[in-house]
Amino acid sequence: MVLQTHRYSDTSKILRLMTEEHGPRSVIARGALRPKSRISGLTEPFAEGRVTMYLKEHRDLHALSDFELIRERQVLGKDLRRFAGASVLCELVLRLAPEHADEHLYAVLVHGLDALVSASEELAGTASLQQIWLLVGTLGFQPSLDACVACGRPIEEGMDTRFDHAAGGVRCPTCPPIGTALSGVELGVLRALVYGAESPRVTRKQVTLVADFIRYHAAEDLRLKSLDFLTDL
Ligand SMILES: [Zn+2]
């Protein structure tokens, strides 16, 4: 899976890949920017292919020799919400994936991008947030939404809560009110997004919740450009 690309010279580019068998890898595609290059248009972000590369031990950059396209997903670039969602998925994997192969993470990334491709126009924003939450959970940062993060009390459906992103989840109404107030309905939507259930159209608040959570827990001091883009939409 192509996560990001950078121009390297007039004719070459560097691809940041997530591979199923070798984990994250960076490769240089020599000649990929030549007009007649067979792989130039194929090796774009969100494209998935079968890669032939020469792995050099103790080196961070490997040589790409072939890219046989499986799925391009260029449609993701034609809708800003899909593009923002897909870019966050790729940047999260780029920054946070373990160095070794992780088939499950790879599958969640592929599934997430495919879900954004097939989402209806109306639910493109919702699908983006849902796939981001699912990937965040896969990376080990799922928020606690079923028990109060302060006292452990079970959080029942419809309860008014607060989302305390720094503490990693929701606080019940009897604990000190820290974080963003969530109505029972808003908590229901957040649970549907985080657990992958069917969700109605999301509001701006849901975008802020996921962005604050990622910035605090997953991205640490790294600034994810794609997350800024998502919240600016
Ligand atoms: Zn509590």
Short mmCIF file of C-alpha atoms and ligand atoms in Angstrom, two decimals:
data_model
loop_
_atom_site.label_atom_id
_atom_site.label_comp_id
_atom_site.label_asym_id
_atom_site.label_seq_id
_atom_site.Cartn_x
_atom_site.Cartn_y
_atom_site.Cartn_z
CA MET A 1 0.00 0.00 0.00
CA VAL A 2 1.38 3.37 -0.99
CA LEU A 3 1.03 5.70 2.02
CA GLN A 4 2.92 8.75 0.75
CA THR A 5 5.16 9.76 -2.11
CA HIS A 6 7.87 12.40 -2.41
CA ARG A 7 9.72 13.64 -5.45
CA TYR A 8 13.39 12.70 -5.06
CA SER A 9 14.96 14.03 -8.24
CA ASP A 10 13.77 15.02 -11.69
CA THR A 11 13.08 11.41 -12.51
CA SER A 12 12.83 9.47 -9.25
CA LYS A 13 10.47 9.41 -6.34
CA ILE A 14 10.43 7.91 -2.89
CA LEU A 15 7.46 5.84 -1.82
CA ARG A 16 6.51 5.21 1.77
CA LEU A 17 4.86 1.80 1.75
CA MET A 18 3.05 -0.39 4.21
CA THR A 19 3.68 -3.96 3.15
CA GLU A 20 1.87 -7.03 4.32
CA GLU A 21 4.97 -9.21 4.59
CA HIS A 22 7.69 -6.78 5.66
CA GLY A 23 5.88 -4.02 7.54
CA PRO A 24 6.59 -0.37 6.67
CA ARG A 25 9.25 0.20 4.00
CA SER A 26 10.58 3.15 2.06
CA VAL A 27 11.62 2.52 -1.51
CA ILE A 28 13.10 4.61 -4.24
CA ALA A 29 11.43 4.28 -7.60
CA ARG A 30 14.14 5.29 -10.06
CA GLY A 31 12.84 6.67 -13.29
CA ALA A 32 9.25 6.69 -12.03
CA LEU A 33 8.81 10.33 -13.01
CA ARG A 34 9.97 9.80 -16.60
CA PRO A 35 7.05 10.32 -18.98
CA LYS A 36 7.29 6.81 -20.33
CA SER A 37 7.63 5.11 -16.95
CA ARG A 38 5.28 2.19 -16.63
CA ILE A 39 4.72 2.73 -12.93
CA SER A 40 4.54 6.54 -12.72
CA GLY A 41 0.78 6.94 -12.53
CA LEU A 42 0.30 3.76 -10.54
CA THR A 43 2.44 4.52 -7.54
CA GLU A 44 0.24 7.17 -5.95
CA PRO A 45 -1.10 7.28 -2.37
CA PHE A 46 -3.85 4.75 -1.52
CA ALA A 47 -2.79 2.46 -4.40
CA GLU A 48 -2.21 -1.16 -3.57
CA GLY A 49 0.04 -3.40 -5.58
CA ARG A 50 2.40 -6.32 -5.64
CA VAL A 51 5.85 -4.90 -5.15
CA THR A 52 9.19 -6.24 -6.25
CA MET A 53 11.97 -4.58 -4.29
CA TYR A 54 15.54 -5.25 -3.33
CA LEU A 55 15.85 -5.18 0.43
CA LYS A 56 19.21 -3.94 1.61
CA GLU A 57 20.14 -4.92 5.12
CA HIS A 58 20.74 -2.07 7.57
CA ARG A 59 19.44 0.46 5.08
CA ASP A 60 16.31 2.54 5.35
CA LEU A 61 15.80 2.99 1.65
CA HIS A 62 15.30 0.05 -0.70
CA ALA A 63 15.11 -0.11 -4.47
CA LEU A 64 11.77 -0.66 -6.14
CA SER A 65 11.98 -2.68 -9.31
CA ASP A 66 8.33 -3.32 -10.10
CA PHE A 67 4.85 -2.38 -8.98
CA GLU A 68 1.99 -4.51 -10.26
CA LEU A 69 -1.23 -2.64 -9.54
CA ILE A 70 -4.00 -4.38 -7.59
CA ARG A 71 -6.27 -1.41 -6.81
CA GLU A 72 -5.69 2.30 -7.39
CA ARG A 73 -8.45 4.05 -5.33
CA GLN A 74 -7.94 7.35 -7.16
CA VAL A 75 -11.59 8.13 -6.49
CA LEU A 76 -10.53 9.02 -2.93
CA GLY A 77 -8.84 12.14 -4.29
CA LYS A 78 -12.06 13.44 -5.80
CA ASP A 79 -13.92 14.12 -2.54
CA LEU A 80 -12.32 16.20 0.21
CA ARG A 81 -13.82 14.26 3.12
CA ARG A 82 -12.80 10.90 1.68
CA PHE A 83 -9.37 12.26 0.86
CA ALA A 84 -8.93 13.69 4.37
CA GLY A 85 -10.05 10.44 5.99
CA ALA A 86 -7.82 8.29 3.80
CA SER A 87 -4.86 10.61 4.40
CA VAL A 88 -5.30 10.34 8.18
CA LEU A 89 -5.41 6.52 7.93
CA CYS A 90 -2.18 6.48 5.91
CA GLU A 91 -0.40 9.02 8.10
CA LEU A 92 -1.35 7.14 11.29
CA VAL A 93 0.10 3.93 9.83
CA LEU A 94 3.18 5.79 8.63
CA ARG A 95 3.86 7.26 12.08
CA LEU A 96 2.68 4.48 14.37
CA ALA A 97 2.91 1.08 12.69
CA PRO A 98 5.37 -1.32 14.31
CA GLU A 99 8.59 -1.95 12.38
CA HIS A 100 7.70 -5.59 11.80
CA ALA A 101 4.96 -7.08 9.62
CA ASP A 102 1.45 -6.78 11.04
CA GLU A 103 -1.12 -8.53 8.88
CA HIS A 104 -4.04 -7.42 10.99
CA LEU A 105 -3.06 -3.76 10.82
CA TYR A 106 -2.53 -4.12 7.08
CA ALA A 107 -6.00 -5.64 6.68
CA VAL A 108 -7.63 -2.86 8.75
CA LEU A 109 -5.91 -0.23 6.58
CA VAL A 110 -7.05 -1.89 3.35
CA HIS A 111 -10.58 -2.34 4.69
CA GLY A 112 -10.66 1.28 5.86
CA LEU A 113 -9.63 2.69 2.48
CA ASP A 114 -12.10 0.42 0.69
CA ALA A 115 -14.88 1.54 3.04
CA LEU A 116 -14.12 5.16 2.11
CA VAL A 117 -14.21 4.30 -1.59
CA SER A 118 -17.63 2.68 -1.28
CA ALA A 119 -19.25 5.08 1.24
CA SER A 120 -22.25 7.00 -0.05
CA GLU A 121 -21.82 10.72 -0.73
CA GLU A 122 -23.93 11.53 2.32
CA LEU A 123 -21.98 9.29 4.69
CA ALA A 124 -18.43 10.00 3.45
CA GLY A 125 -17.62 12.10 6.53
CA THR A 126 -19.09 9.53 8.89
CA ALA A 127 -17.20 6.70 7.20
CA SER A 128 -13.96 8.67 7.52
CA LEU A 129 -14.35 9.13 11.27
CA GLN A 130 -15.40 5.53 11.77
CA GLN A 131 -12.43 4.13 9.89
CA ILE A 132 -10.08 6.46 11.74
CA TRP A 133 -11.43 5.29 15.11
CA LEU A 134 -11.16 1.64 14.05
CA LEU A 135 -7.54 2.13 13.02
CA VAL A 136 -6.76 4.04 16.22
CA GLY A 137 -8.21 1.08 18.16
CA THR A 138 -6.11 -1.37 16.14
CA LEU A 139 -3.01 0.67 16.94
CA GLY A 140 -3.82 0.18 20.63
CA PHE A 141 -5.46 3.46 21.59
CA GLN A 142 -9.18 2.65 21.83
CA PRO A 143 -10.97 5.06 24.18
CA SER A 144 -12.91 3.78 27.20
CA LEU A 145 -16.62 4.40 26.57
CA ASP A 146 -18.29 1.76 28.73
CA ALA A 147 -16.95 2.65 32.16
CA CYS A 148 -16.10 6.03 33.70
CA VAL A 149 -12.35 6.70 33.39
CA ALA A 150 -12.34 8.30 36.84
CA CYS A 151 -14.45 6.01 39.04
CA GLY A 152 -15.11 2.93 36.91
CA ARG A 153 -18.90 3.22 37.10
CA PRO A 154 -20.61 1.62 34.09
CA ILE A 155 -21.76 4.17 31.52
CA GLU A 156 -25.31 3.40 30.48
CA GLU A 157 -26.90 4.23 27.17
CA GLY A 158 -28.33 7.75 27.08
CA MET A 159 -26.26 8.97 30.03
CA ASP A 160 -24.92 12.53 29.85
CA THR A 161 -21.14 12.26 30.08
CA ARG A 162 -17.94 14.15 29.36
CA PHE A 163 -15.26 13.01 26.95
CA ASP A 164 -11.97 13.49 28.76
CA HIS A 165 -9.50 12.86 25.94
CA ALA A 166 -6.45 13.18 28.20
CA ALA A 167 -7.79 10.50 30.57
CA GLY A 168 -8.65 8.29 27.57
CA GLY A 169 -12.44 8.13 27.66
CA VAL A 170 -15.72 9.28 29.18
CA ARG A 171 -16.48 10.48 32.71
CA CYS A 172 -19.79 9.79 34.42
CA PRO A 173 -22.10 12.65 35.54
CA THR A 174 -21.14 12.33 39.21
CA CYS A 175 -17.38 12.73 38.70
CA PRO A 176 -15.77 16.20 38.36
CA PRO A 177 -16.73 17.60 34.94
CA ILE A 178 -13.51 17.53 32.90
CA GLY A 179 -13.61 17.44 29.10
CA THR A 180 -16.18 17.97 26.38
CA ALA A 181 -19.84 17.57 27.39
CA LEU A 182 -21.52 14.71 25.50
CA SER A 183 -25.28 14.21 25.45
CA GLY A 184 -26.59 10.66 25.56
CA VAL A 185 -27.21 10.85 21.81
CA GLU A 186 -23.70 12.11 21.09
CA LEU A 187 -22.23 9.30 23.20
CA GLY A 188 -24.33 6.82 21.19
CA VAL A 189 -22.88 8.18 17.93
CA LEU A 190 -19.33 8.05 19.32
CA ARG A 191 -19.82 4.43 20.41
CA ALA A 192 -21.14 3.51 16.97
CA LEU A 193 -18.07 5.10 15.36
CA VAL A 194 -15.55 3.52 17.72
CA TYR A 195 -17.13 0.05 17.68
CA GLY A 196 -17.87 0.01 13.96
CA ALA A 197 -21.67 -0.03 14.23
CA GLU A 198 -23.99 1.76 11.84
CA SER A 199 -23.86 5.47 12.56
CA PRO A 200 -25.92 8.49 11.52
CA ARG A 201 -24.27 11.52 9.90
CA VAL A 202 -21.67 12.99 12.17
CA THR A 203 -21.43 16.55 13.43
CA ARG A 204 -18.37 18.77 13.69
CA LYS A 205 -18.07 17.84 17.37
CA GLN A 206 -17.29 14.23 16.47
CA VAL A 207 -14.43 15.43 14.26
CA THR A 208 -13.00 17.42 17.17
CA LEU A 209 -13.28 14.43 19.52
CA VAL A 210 -11.24 12.11 17.33
CA ALA A 211 -8.71 14.81 16.46
CA ASP A 212 -8.11 15.79 20.10
CA PHE A 213 -7.81 12.14 21.09
CA ILE A 214 -5.26 11.34 18.36
CA ARG A 215 -3.25 14.49 19.03
CA TYR A 216 -3.03 13.62 22.71
CA HIS A 217 -2.51 9.86 22.65
CA ALA A 218 -1.32 8.66 19.29
CA ALA A 219 0.57 11.52 17.73
CA GLU A 220 2.31 12.74 20.90
CA ASP A 221 4.40 15.69 19.79
CA LEU A 222 4.16 14.81 16.12
CA ARG A 223 1.88 16.99 14.12
CA LEU A 224 -0.21 15.04 11.63
CA LYS A 225 -0.78 17.31 8.64
CA SER A 226 -3.69 15.20 7.49
CA LEU A 227 -5.43 15.67 10.85
CA ASP A 228 -5.14 19.44 10.55
CA PHE A 229 -6.63 19.15 7.08
CA LEU A 230 -9.53 17.04 8.38
CA THR A 231 -10.37 19.49 11.17
CA ASP A 232 -10.13 22.46 8.81
CA LEU A 233 -12.74 20.99 6.45
ZN ZN B 1 -17.25 8.55 37.47
#
